[in-house]
Amino acid sequence: MKSLEATFAKAELYYQSNDDANSEEYYRLTIQKARILADHPEQLLQPQLTNTTQTDSLKSGSLPTSAIPTLSKPASQPEWTDPANKKEARTVEEEILSEKLVGTASAYTVVSGDTLRLVAAKLGVSRQHLFRMNKLDAKATLKIGQKLKYNNRKIIPLRLREGIVVNIPDRTLYYFQQGKLVRSIPVALGTATKNEKYIWQTPTGKFKVTSKQEDPTWFVPPSIQAEMEDEGKEVITSVPPGPDNPLGKYAIKTSIPGILIHSTIKPWSIYSFASHGCIRVYPAHMEEFFKEVKINTAGEIIYQPVKLAVTEEGRVFLEVHQDVYGKSSGLAAEAKRLVEKNQLVDRIDWKKFEAVVKQKLGIAEDITM
């Protein structure tokens, strides 16, 4: 009941703040929860846990606490729905409300033009994840109206009062305003492949947004021109705005030399390591993000393949990704260090811990004992 009441209270809070999108989402979740409780009245008799709001530790300070936690929209993060497909059905299968987590376990409804690769890009999951979750053959074709189960739940790696966080291993951009996570966007990042001459890995470090451009011209960096020449391709120095421009319709320049956050003409490449270092964003996501982000917005690109979080209800979640750039000294050791640092040794199921570390699925998994 407390979860139902908290969800309804959150909907009311958004409504009073004239935030129609969030209020509608939480009213919908309230109705879903009420239906579940009506179908399973025995849940009303279960003892309720005391919900204590924890304050996140920030690099830039601490978030203010309140009676109602400030939560991200669990059923719409990341916001993958294309504007042309606003009627796409979404069925929430499992919802965990926590300031520490983003994403959900849900189902996607296939629309015209979808492929497994494109759906995976929209949702911020891998094709292998969709194969596994839906017991699909690698050669499977999709049908309009088909439901695809997925889980894109992630642990928020770093909170900022204002700004952008990009975590390379989880291929996700997190955008914060006034201490609140307002967007969680799957991205494509620099390829892990490197040789003696070229390294296209996305660099880590702090940055600021220095400019924004709609319909940008792409001025090809000398390093990419050299690669074109080495590969026997025509050397191009610039590409004008249009359907052949790799930057797509929107580009955001950062203070890190050569690193842009931009749209793409290859939307199926999102949630992969496929760029020359830039941060690619799905076109529909980029259009909204471009409108919101301001010049001088601060940001940071981090490399955190192992993440751990304790929810407000005391559940312990662990998320482990592949060490794609080979920067970790050991994923298992890092996961164990986080457990010990947070004094959780006696609160987790070590078999679940080992499974998460071994599988490296990149999903926030509950490892609570």
Short mmCIF file of C-alpha atoms in Angstrom, two decimals, residues 23-159:
data_model
loop_
_atom_site.label_atom_id
_atom_site.label_comp_id
_atom_site.label_asym_id
_atom_site.label_seq_id
_atom_site.Cartn_x
_atom_site.Cartn_y
_atom_site.Cartn_z
CA SER A 23 2.02 13.26 -13.80
CA GLU A 24 0.34 11.20 -16.52
CA GLU A 25 3.04 8.53 -16.23
CA TYR A 26 2.67 8.22 -12.45
CA TYR A 27 -1.14 8.26 -12.55
CA ARG A 28 -0.90 5.36 -15.01
CA LEU A 29 1.45 3.50 -12.69
CA THR A 30 -0.94 4.11 -9.79
CA ILE A 31 -3.78 2.50 -11.74
CA GLN A 32 -1.59 -0.48 -12.65
CA LYS A 33 -0.60 -1.01 -9.02
CA ALA A 34 -4.22 -0.72 -7.88
CA ARG A 35 -5.23 -3.39 -10.37
CA ILE A 36 -2.47 -5.69 -9.17
CA LEU A 37 -3.56 -5.25 -5.56
CA ALA A 38 -7.18 -5.87 -6.53
CA ASP A 39 -6.18 -9.12 -8.21
CA HIS A 40 -4.00 -10.13 -5.25
CA PRO A 41 -5.67 -8.79 -2.09
CA GLU A 42 -3.42 -10.89 0.10
CA GLN A 43 -0.64 -8.38 -0.63
CA LEU A 44 -2.56 -5.80 1.39
CA LEU A 45 -2.07 -7.92 4.50
CA GLN A 46 1.70 -8.22 4.15
CA PRO A 47 3.78 -6.25 6.67
CA GLN A 48 5.11 -3.03 5.25
CA LEU A 49 8.76 -2.07 5.28
CA THR A 50 9.75 1.30 6.67
CA ASN A 51 10.87 3.42 3.73
CA THR A 52 13.71 5.70 4.71
CA THR A 53 14.89 8.21 2.15
CA GLN A 54 18.63 8.15 1.69
CA THR A 55 20.59 11.13 0.51
CA ASP A 56 22.84 10.46 -2.46
CA SER A 57 26.44 11.48 -2.17
CA LEU A 58 27.28 13.91 -4.92
CA LYS A 59 30.53 15.09 -6.29
CA SER A 60 29.03 18.55 -6.33
CA GLY A 61 27.15 18.36 -3.03
CA SER A 62 24.11 16.52 -1.70
CA LEU A 63 20.58 16.26 -3.01
CA PRO A 64 17.92 17.69 -0.69
CA THR A 65 15.72 15.02 0.86
CA SER A 66 11.95 15.26 0.99
CA ALA A 67 8.98 13.24 2.20
CA ILE A 68 8.46 11.99 -1.35
CA PRO A 69 11.64 10.86 -3.13
CA THR A 70 12.42 12.54 -6.44
CA LEU A 71 12.18 9.63 -8.85
CA SER A 72 12.86 9.19 -12.53
CA LYS A 73 10.07 7.90 -14.74
CA PRO A 74 10.66 4.14 -14.50
CA ALA A 75 8.62 3.15 -17.53
CA SER A 76 10.01 5.75 -19.91
CA GLN A 77 13.74 5.74 -19.30
CA PRO A 78 15.29 5.71 -21.81
CA GLU A 79 12.65 7.60 -23.82
CA TRP A 80 13.05 5.50 -26.96
CA THR A 81 9.64 6.06 -28.58
CA ASP A 82 9.87 7.83 -31.93
CA PRO A 83 7.58 10.86 -32.33
CA ALA A 84 5.94 9.12 -35.29
CA ASN A 85 5.12 6.11 -33.14
CA LYS A 86 3.52 7.71 -30.09
CA LYS A 87 0.88 4.96 -30.03
CA GLU A 88 3.41 2.19 -29.42
CA ALA A 89 2.24 -0.02 -26.58
CA ARG A 90 4.41 -0.52 -23.51
CA THR A 91 3.62 -3.14 -20.92
CA VAL A 92 5.35 -2.72 -17.58
CA GLU A 93 6.23 -6.14 -16.19
CA GLU A 94 8.34 -5.22 -13.20
CA GLU A 95 8.77 -1.84 -11.58
CA ILE A 96 11.32 -0.85 -8.96
CA LEU A 97 11.04 2.73 -7.75
CA SER A 98 14.38 4.02 -6.57
CA GLU A 99 16.48 7.13 -6.97
CA LYS A 100 19.47 4.86 -7.48
CA LEU A 101 18.13 3.06 -10.57
CA VAL A 102 16.83 3.95 -14.01
CA GLY A 103 15.14 1.86 -16.68
CA THR A 104 12.68 -0.99 -16.33
CA ALA A 105 11.77 -4.56 -17.18
CA SER A 106 9.05 -4.17 -19.78
CA ALA A 107 7.86 -5.15 -23.26
CA TYR A 108 8.27 -3.30 -26.56
CA THR A 109 5.69 -3.49 -29.35
CA VAL A 110 7.23 -3.89 -32.81
CA VAL A 111 6.26 -1.25 -35.39
CA SER A 112 6.79 -0.97 -39.13
CA GLY A 113 10.45 -0.69 -40.10
CA ASP A 114 11.78 -2.28 -36.93
CA THR A 115 14.67 -4.73 -36.93
CA LEU A 116 16.22 -6.41 -33.91
CA ARG A 117 19.24 -4.19 -34.25
CA LEU A 118 17.11 -1.03 -34.38
CA VAL A 119 14.91 -2.08 -31.45
CA ALA A 120 18.01 -2.85 -29.39
CA ALA A 121 19.37 0.62 -30.21
CA LYS A 122 16.12 2.33 -29.17
CA LEU A 123 15.94 0.47 -25.87
CA GLY A 124 19.61 0.57 -24.91
CA VAL A 125 20.11 -3.19 -24.86
CA SER A 126 22.11 -5.61 -27.00
CA ARG A 127 20.66 -7.86 -29.70
CA GLN A 128 21.92 -10.81 -27.69
CA HIS A 129 19.79 -9.57 -24.79
CA LEU A 130 16.68 -9.59 -26.99
CA PHE A 131 17.56 -13.06 -28.30
CA ARG A 132 17.92 -14.37 -24.77
CA MET A 133 14.89 -12.65 -23.22
CA ASN A 134 12.56 -13.69 -26.03
CA LYS A 135 14.08 -17.07 -26.96
CA LEU A 136 14.63 -15.88 -30.52
CA ASP A 137 16.73 -17.45 -33.22
CA ALA A 138 19.55 -15.26 -34.52
CA LYS A 139 17.86 -15.23 -37.94
CA ALA A 140 14.43 -14.34 -36.55
CA THR A 141 12.38 -11.70 -38.36
CA LEU A 142 10.03 -9.37 -36.53
CA LYS A 143 6.30 -8.95 -37.06
CA ILE A 144 4.35 -5.74 -36.52
CA GLY A 145 2.60 -5.93 -33.16
CA GLN A 146 5.01 -8.53 -31.79
CA LYS A 147 5.92 -8.03 -28.12
CA LEU A 148 9.60 -8.14 -27.17
CA LYS A 149 10.53 -8.43 -23.51
CA TYR A 150 13.58 -6.50 -22.32
CA ASN A 151 15.31 -5.25 -19.21
CA ASN A 152 17.34 -2.04 -19.46
CA ARG A 153 17.55 -1.31 -15.74
CA LYS A 154 20.79 0.41 -14.77
CA ILE A 155 22.40 1.92 -11.72
CA ILE A 156 22.95 5.66 -12.00
CA PRO A 157 26.77 5.83 -11.80
CA LEU A 158 27.24 9.44 -10.71
CA ARG A 159 24.85 12.21 -9.74
#
